[in-house]
mmCIF file of C-alpha atoms in Angstrom:
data_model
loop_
_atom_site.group_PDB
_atom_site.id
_atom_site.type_symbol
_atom_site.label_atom_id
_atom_site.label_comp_id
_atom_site.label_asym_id
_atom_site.label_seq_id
_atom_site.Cartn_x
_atom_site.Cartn_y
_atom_site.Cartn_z
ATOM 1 C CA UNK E 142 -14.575 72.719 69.187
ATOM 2 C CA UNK E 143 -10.496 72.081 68.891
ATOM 3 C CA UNK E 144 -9.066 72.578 72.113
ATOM 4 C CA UNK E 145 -5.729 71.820 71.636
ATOM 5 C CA UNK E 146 -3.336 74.087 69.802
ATOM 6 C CA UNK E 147 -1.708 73.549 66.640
ATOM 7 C CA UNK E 148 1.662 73.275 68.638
ATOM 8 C CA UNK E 149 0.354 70.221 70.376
ATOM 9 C CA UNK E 150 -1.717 68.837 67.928
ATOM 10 C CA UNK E 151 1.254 68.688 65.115
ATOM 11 C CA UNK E 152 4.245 67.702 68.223
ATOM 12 C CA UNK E 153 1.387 64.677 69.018
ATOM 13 C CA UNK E 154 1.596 63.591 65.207
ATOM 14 C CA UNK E 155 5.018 64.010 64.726
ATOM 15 C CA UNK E 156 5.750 61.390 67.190
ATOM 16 C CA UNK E 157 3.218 59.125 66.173
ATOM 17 C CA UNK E 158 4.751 59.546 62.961
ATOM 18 C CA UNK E 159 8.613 59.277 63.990
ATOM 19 C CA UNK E 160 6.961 55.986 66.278
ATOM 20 C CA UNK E 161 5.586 53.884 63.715
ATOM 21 C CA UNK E 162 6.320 54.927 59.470
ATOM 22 C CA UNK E 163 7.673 52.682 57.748
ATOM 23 C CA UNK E 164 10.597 54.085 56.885
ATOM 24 C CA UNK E 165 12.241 55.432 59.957
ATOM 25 C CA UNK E 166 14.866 58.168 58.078
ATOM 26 C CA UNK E 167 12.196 59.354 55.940
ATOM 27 C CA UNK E 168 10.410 59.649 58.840
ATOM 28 C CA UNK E 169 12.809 61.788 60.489
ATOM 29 C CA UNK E 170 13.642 63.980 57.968
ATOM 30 C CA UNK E 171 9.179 65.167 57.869
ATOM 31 C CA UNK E 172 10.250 65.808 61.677
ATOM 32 C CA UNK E 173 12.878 67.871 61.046
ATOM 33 C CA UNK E 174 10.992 69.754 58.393
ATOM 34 C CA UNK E 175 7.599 69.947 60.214
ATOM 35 C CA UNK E 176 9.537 71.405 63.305
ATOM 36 C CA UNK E 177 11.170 73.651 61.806
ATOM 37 C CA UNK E 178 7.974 74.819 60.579
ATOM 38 C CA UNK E 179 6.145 75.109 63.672
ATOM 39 C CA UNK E 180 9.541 76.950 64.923
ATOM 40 C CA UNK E 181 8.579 79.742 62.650
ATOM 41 C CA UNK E 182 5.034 80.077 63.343
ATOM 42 C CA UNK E 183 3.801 79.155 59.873
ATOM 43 C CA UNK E 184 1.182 77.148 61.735
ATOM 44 C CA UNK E 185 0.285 79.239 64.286
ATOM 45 C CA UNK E 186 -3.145 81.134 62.679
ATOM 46 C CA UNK E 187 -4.316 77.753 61.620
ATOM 47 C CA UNK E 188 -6.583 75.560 63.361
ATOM 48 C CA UNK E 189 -9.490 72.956 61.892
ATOM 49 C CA UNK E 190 -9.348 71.898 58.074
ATOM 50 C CA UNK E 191 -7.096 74.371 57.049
ATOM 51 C CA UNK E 192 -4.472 73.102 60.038
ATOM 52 C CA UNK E 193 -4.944 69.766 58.549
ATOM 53 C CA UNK E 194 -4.743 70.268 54.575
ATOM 54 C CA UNK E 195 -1.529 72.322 55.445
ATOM 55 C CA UNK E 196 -0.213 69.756 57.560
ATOM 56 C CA UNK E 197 -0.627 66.931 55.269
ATOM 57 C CA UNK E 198 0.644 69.103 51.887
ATOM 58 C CA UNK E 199 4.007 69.531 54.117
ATOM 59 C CA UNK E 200 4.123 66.196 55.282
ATOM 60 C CA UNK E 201 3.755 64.731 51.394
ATOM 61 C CA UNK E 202 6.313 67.393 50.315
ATOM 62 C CA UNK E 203 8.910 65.747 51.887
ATOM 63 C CA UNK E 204 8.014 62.565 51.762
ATOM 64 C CA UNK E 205 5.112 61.449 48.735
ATOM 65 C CA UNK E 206 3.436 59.112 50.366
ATOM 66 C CA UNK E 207 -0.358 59.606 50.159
ATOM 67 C CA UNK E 208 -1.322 57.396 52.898
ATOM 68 C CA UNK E 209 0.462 60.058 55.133
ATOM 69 C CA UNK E 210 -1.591 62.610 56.142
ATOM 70 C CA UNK E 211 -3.324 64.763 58.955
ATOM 71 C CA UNK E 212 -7.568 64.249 58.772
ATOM 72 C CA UNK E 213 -9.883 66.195 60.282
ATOM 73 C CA UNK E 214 -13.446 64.840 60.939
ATOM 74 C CA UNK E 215 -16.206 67.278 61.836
ATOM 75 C CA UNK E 216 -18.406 64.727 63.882
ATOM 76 C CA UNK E 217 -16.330 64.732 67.115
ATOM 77 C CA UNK E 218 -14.975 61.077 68.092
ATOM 78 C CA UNK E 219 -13.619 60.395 71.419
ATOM 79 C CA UNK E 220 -9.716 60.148 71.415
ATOM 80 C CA UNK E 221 -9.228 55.958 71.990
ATOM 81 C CA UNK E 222 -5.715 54.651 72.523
ATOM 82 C CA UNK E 223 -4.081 55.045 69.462
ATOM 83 C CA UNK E 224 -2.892 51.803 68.733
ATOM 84 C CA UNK E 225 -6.410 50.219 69.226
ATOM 85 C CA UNK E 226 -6.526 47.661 66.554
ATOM 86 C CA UNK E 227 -9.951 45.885 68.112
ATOM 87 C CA UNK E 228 -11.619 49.600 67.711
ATOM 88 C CA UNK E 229 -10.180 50.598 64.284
ATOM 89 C CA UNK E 230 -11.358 46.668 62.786
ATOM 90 C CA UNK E 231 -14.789 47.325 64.009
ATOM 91 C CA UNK E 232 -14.903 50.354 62.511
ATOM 92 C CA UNK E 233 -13.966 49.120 59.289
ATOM 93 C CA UNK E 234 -16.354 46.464 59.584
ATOM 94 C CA UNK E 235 -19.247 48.354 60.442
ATOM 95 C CA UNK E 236 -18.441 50.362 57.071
ATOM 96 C CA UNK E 237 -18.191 47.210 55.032
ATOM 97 C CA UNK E 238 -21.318 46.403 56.096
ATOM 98 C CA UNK E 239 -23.587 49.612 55.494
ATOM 99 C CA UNK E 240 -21.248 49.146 52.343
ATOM 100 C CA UNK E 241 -22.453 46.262 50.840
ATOM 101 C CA UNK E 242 -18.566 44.771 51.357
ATOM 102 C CA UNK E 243 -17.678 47.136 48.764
ATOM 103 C CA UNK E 244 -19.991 45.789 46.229
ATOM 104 C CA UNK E 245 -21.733 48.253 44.364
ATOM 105 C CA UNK E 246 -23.479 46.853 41.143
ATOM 106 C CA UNK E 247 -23.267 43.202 39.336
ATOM 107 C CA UNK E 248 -24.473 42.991 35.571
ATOM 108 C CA UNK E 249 -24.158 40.694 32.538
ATOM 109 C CA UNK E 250 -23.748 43.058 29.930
ATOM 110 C CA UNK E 251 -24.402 42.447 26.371
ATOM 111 C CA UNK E 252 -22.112 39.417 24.562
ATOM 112 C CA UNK E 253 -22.255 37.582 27.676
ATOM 113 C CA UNK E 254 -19.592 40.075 29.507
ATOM 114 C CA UNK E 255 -19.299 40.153 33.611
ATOM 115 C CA UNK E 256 -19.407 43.078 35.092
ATOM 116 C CA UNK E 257 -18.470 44.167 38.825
ATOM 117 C CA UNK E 258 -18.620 47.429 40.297
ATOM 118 C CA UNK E 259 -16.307 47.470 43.452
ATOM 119 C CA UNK E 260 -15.868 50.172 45.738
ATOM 120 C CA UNK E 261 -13.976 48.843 48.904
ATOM 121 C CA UNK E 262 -11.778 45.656 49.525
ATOM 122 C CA UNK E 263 -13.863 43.741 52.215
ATOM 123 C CA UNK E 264 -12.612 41.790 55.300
ATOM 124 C CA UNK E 265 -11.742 38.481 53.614
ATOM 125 C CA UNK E 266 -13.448 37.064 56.620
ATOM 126 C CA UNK E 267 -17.075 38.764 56.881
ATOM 127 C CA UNK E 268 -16.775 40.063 53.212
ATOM 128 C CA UNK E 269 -16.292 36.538 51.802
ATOM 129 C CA UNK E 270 -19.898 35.522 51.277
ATOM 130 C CA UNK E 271 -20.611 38.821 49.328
ATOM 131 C CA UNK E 272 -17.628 38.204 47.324
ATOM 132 C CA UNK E 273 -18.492 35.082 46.811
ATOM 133 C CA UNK E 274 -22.232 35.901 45.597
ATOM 134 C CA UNK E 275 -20.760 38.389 43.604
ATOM 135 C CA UNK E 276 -18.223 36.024 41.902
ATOM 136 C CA UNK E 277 -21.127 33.517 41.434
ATOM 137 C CA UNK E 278 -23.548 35.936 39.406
ATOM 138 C CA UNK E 279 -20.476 36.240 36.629
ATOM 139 C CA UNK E 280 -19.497 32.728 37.037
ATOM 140 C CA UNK E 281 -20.684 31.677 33.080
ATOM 141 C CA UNK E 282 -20.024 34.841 31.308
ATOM 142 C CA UNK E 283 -16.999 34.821 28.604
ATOM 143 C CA UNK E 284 -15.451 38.020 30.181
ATOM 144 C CA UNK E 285 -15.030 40.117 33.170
ATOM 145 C CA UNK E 286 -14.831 43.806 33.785
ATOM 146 C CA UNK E 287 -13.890 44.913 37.361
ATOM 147 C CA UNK E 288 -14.549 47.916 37.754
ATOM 148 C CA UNK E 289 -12.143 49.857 40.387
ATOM 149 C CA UNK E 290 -12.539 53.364 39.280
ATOM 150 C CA UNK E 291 -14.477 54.161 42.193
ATOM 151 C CA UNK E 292 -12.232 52.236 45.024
ATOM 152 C CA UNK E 293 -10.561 53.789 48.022
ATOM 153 C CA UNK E 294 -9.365 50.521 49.639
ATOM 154 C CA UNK E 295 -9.897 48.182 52.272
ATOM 155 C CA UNK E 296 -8.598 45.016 53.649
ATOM 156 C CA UNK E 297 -4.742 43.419 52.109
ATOM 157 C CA UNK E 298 -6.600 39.842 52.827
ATOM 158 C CA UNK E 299 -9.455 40.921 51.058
ATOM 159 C CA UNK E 300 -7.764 42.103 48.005
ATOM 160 C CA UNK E 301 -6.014 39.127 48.222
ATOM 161 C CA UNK E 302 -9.143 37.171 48.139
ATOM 162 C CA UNK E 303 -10.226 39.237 45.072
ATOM 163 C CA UNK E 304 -7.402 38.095 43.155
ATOM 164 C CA UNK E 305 -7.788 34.478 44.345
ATOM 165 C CA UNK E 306 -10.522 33.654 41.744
ATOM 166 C CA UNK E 307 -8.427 34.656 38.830
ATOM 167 C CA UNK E 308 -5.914 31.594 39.597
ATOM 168 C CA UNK E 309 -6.478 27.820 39.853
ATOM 169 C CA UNK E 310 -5.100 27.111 42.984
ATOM 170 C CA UNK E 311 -3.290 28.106 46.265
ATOM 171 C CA UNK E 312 0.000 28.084 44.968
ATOM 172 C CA UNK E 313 0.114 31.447 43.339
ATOM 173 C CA UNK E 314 2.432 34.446 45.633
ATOM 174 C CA UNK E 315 0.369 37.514 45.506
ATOM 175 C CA UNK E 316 2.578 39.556 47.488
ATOM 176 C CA UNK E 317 4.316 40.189 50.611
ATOM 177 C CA UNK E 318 4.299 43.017 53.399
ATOM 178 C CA UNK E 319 6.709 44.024 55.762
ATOM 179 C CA UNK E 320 5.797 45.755 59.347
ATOM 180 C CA UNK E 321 7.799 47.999 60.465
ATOM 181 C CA UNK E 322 6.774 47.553 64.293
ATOM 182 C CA UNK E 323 7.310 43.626 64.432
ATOM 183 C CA UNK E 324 9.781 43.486 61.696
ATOM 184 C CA UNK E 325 8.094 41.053 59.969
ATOM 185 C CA UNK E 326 6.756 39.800 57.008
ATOM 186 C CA UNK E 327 3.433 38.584 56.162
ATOM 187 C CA UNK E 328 3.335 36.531 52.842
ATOM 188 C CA UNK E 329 -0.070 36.643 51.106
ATOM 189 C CA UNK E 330 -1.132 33.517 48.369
ATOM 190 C CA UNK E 331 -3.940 32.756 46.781
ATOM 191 C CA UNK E 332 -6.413 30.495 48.681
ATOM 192 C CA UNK E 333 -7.038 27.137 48.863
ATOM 193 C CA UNK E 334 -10.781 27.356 49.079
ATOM 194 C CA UNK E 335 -13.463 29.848 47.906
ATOM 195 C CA UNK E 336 -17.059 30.137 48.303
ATOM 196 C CA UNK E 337 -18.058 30.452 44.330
ATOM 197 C CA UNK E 338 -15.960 29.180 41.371
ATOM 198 C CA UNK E 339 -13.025 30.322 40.274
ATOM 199 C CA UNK E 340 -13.036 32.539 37.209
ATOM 200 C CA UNK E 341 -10.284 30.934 35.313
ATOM 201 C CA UNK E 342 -9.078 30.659 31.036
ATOM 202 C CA UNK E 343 -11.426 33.836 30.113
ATOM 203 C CA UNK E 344 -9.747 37.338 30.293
ATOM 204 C CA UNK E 345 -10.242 39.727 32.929
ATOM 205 C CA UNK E 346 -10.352 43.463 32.685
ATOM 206 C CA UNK E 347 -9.837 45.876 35.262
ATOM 207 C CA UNK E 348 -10.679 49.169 34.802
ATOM 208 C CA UNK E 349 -9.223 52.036 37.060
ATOM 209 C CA UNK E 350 -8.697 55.937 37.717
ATOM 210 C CA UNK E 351 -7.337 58.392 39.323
ATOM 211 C CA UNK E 352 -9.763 57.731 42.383
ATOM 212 C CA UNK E 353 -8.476 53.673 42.318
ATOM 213 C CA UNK E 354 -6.013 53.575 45.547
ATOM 214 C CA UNK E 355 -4.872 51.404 48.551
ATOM 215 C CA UNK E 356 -6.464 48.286 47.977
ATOM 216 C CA UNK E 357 -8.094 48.506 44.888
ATOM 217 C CA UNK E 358 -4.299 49.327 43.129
ATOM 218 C CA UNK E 359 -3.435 46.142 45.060
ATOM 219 C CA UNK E 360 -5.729 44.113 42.946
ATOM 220 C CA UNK E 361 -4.852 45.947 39.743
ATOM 221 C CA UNK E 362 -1.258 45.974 39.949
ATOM 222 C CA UNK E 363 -1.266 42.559 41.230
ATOM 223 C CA UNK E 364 -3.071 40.664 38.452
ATOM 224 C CA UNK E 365 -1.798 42.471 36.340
ATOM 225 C CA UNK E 366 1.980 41.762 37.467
ATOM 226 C CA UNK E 367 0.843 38.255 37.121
ATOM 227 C CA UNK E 368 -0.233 38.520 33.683
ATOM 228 C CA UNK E 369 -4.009 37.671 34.087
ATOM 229 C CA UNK E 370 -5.446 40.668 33.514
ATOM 230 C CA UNK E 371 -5.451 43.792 31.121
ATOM 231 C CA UNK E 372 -6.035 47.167 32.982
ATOM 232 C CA UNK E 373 -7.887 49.680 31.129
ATOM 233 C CA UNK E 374 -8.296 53.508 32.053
ATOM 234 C CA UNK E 375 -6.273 55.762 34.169
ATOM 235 C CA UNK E 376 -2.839 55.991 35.845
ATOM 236 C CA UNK E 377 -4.136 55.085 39.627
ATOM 237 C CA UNK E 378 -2.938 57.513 42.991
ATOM 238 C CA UNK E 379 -0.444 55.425 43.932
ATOM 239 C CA UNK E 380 -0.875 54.078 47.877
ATOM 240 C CA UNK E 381 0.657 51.227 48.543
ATOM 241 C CA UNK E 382 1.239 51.332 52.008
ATOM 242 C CA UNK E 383 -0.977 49.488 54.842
ATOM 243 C CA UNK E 384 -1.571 52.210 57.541
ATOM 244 C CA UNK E 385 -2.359 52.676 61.123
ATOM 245 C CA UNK E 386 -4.702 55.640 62.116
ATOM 246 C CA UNK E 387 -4.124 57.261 65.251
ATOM 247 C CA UNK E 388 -6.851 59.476 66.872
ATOM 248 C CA UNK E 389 -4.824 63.187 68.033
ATOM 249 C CA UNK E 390 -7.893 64.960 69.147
ATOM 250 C CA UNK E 391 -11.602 64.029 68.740
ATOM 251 C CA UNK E 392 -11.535 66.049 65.180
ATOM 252 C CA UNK E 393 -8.142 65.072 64.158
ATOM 253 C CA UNK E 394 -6.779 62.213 62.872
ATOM 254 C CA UNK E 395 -3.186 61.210 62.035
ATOM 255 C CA UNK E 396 -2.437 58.931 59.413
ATOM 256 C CA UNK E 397 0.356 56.883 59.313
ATOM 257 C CA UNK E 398 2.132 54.248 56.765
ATOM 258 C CA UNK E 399 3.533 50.908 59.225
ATOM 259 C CA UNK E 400 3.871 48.649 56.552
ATOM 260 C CA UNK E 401 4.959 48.591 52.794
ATOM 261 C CA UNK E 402 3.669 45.699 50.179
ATOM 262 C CA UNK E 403 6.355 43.891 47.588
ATOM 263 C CA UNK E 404 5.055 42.120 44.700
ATOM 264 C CA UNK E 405 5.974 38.693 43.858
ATOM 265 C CA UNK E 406 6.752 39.262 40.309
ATOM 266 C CA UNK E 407 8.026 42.848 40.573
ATOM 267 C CA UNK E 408 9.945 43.439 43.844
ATOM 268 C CA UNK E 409 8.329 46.397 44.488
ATOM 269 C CA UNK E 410 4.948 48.223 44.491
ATOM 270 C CA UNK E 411 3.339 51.212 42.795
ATOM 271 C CA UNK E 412 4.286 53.901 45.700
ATOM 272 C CA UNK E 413 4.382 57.314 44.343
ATOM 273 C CA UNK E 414 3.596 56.003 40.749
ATOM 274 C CA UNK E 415 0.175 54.183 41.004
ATOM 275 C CA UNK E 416 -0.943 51.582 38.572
ATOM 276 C CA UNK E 417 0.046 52.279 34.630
ATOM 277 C CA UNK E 418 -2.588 50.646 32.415
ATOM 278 C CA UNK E 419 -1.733 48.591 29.663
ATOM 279 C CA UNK E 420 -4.441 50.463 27.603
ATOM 280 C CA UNK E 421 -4.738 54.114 28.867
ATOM 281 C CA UNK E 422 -7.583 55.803 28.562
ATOM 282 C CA UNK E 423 -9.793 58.621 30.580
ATOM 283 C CA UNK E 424 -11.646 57.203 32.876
ATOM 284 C CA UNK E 425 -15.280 57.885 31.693
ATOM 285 C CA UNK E 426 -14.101 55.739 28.436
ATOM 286 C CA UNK E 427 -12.369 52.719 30.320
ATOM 287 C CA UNK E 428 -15.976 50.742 30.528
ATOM 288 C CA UNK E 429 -16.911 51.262 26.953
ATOM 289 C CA UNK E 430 -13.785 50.477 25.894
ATOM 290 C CA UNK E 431 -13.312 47.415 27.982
ATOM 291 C CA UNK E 432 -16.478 46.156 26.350
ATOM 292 C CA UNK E 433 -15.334 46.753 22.827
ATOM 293 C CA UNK E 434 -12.012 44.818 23.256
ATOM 294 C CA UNK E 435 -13.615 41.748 25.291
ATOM 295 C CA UNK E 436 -16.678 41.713 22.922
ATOM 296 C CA UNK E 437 -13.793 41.575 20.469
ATOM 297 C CA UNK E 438 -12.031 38.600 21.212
ATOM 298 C CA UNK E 439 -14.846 36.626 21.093
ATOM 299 C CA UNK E 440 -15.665 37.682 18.132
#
């Protein structure tokens, strides 16, 4: 049961939001726009889900970014500090693990082609042995499919980890990102060491949807900024920012965007655009017709 009003629950996010986005005058111009809102009782009948879904369609209205939004949960959690990093890691953990580390299905598929099924970016820490067993079972095949038409996110380290195997060393710039709170940057690189062999001078496909986002656009925009791999399917949502959740009430949950990623190659990300494939196709058809074109160039 909500007990706090919509008045307090959207002031609460508001600052949270003002606090910590990314980009401090967009963030003031959703607080001006929000408030105004809430001035004129548009809010005021709303409570639950629908408080939320309206929230977070006004929020993106004024500023598109989908990582910026106002969740409501219907198991009740208890309202931690909101900047509890040690809390919100060992959450994500404990998903990764009932989650395989995002690793849904591995498959040789006929003319010797890899196949991965990937649903979340892993903790490049605990996630690396999965990875790594993963990355092992398509070691010998002549191709690879990735397949992130299903992925949500996950870990920058572990998408960085991802795209690791697909270079032969740790001299490769993945990306940046910048934090807003310490004004920093954090520079990510391909690794020096990983537990399976590289997958190196055999193409790579990565197939991706609407659904792809966060951290599984990280790895598709990123290799293929690089040039090492072809992605096949659908224009992707278009998150790139890294995000900091912050409980409001034990249903509520606000999201907010504390960080923003810049290619190496590009100087930007794919914000607001997503990922554009080099071979566009729906979705449903991006496996079958990844298949056909790496079946093809090995004749």
């Amino acid at each position: 049961m909500e007990i706090a009003d919509s008045t307090e629950i959207i002031n609460s996010a508001l600052d949270r939001i003002v606090a910590g986005y990314v980009f401090p005058s967009r963030a003031a111009e959703v607080d001006r726009a929000l408030r105004a809102r809430l001035a004129a009782g548009e809010y005021h009948a709303l409570s639950g889900a629908a408080l939320c879904e309206a929230v977070t369609a006004h929020l993106q209205e004024v500023c598109p970014d989908r990582h910026l939004r106002l969740l409501w949960q219907d198991e009740p959690r208890p309202p931690t500090a909101p900047a509890d990093d040690g809390a919100g890691r060992a959450a994500f953990l404990a998903l990764m693990r009932a989650e395989n580390h995002g690793i849904r299905r591995s498959e040789q598929l006929d003319g010797n082609i890899g196949y991965l099924d990937v649903r979340w970016m892993a903790d490049a820490g605990e996630g690396a042995r999965a990875i790594g067993s993963a990355m092992e079972l398509v070691a010998r095949t002549r191709a690879l499919l990735l397949d992130l038409r299903k992925c949500r996110g996950g870990s920058p380290a572990g998408s960085a980890m991802w795209c690791s195997y697909f270079f032969p060393d740790d001299e490769v710039h993945l990306n940046d990102v910048y934090e807003r709170s310490t004004d920093s940057t954090r520079q990510y690189w391909t690794l020096p060491y990983l537990p399976a062999p590289r997958y190196l001078d055999r193409p790579v496909y990565v197939l991706t949807s609407v659904t792809t986002f966060s951290g599984g656009e990280d790895v598709a925009y990123t290799l293929q900024a690089h040039g090492r791999a072809e992605v096949v399917g659908e224009t992707t949502r278009g998150g790139a920012h890294p995000t900091t959740h912050h409980p409001v009430t034990e249903h509520i949950t606000v999201t907010v965007p504390t960080a923003r990623s810049v290619n190496a190659v590009t100087g930007t990300d794919w914000e607001g655009v997503g990922v554009q494939p080099d071979r566009a196709v729906p979705a449903e058809k991006a496996l079958e017709t990844a298949h056909e074109r790496a079946r093809g160039r090995w004749g």
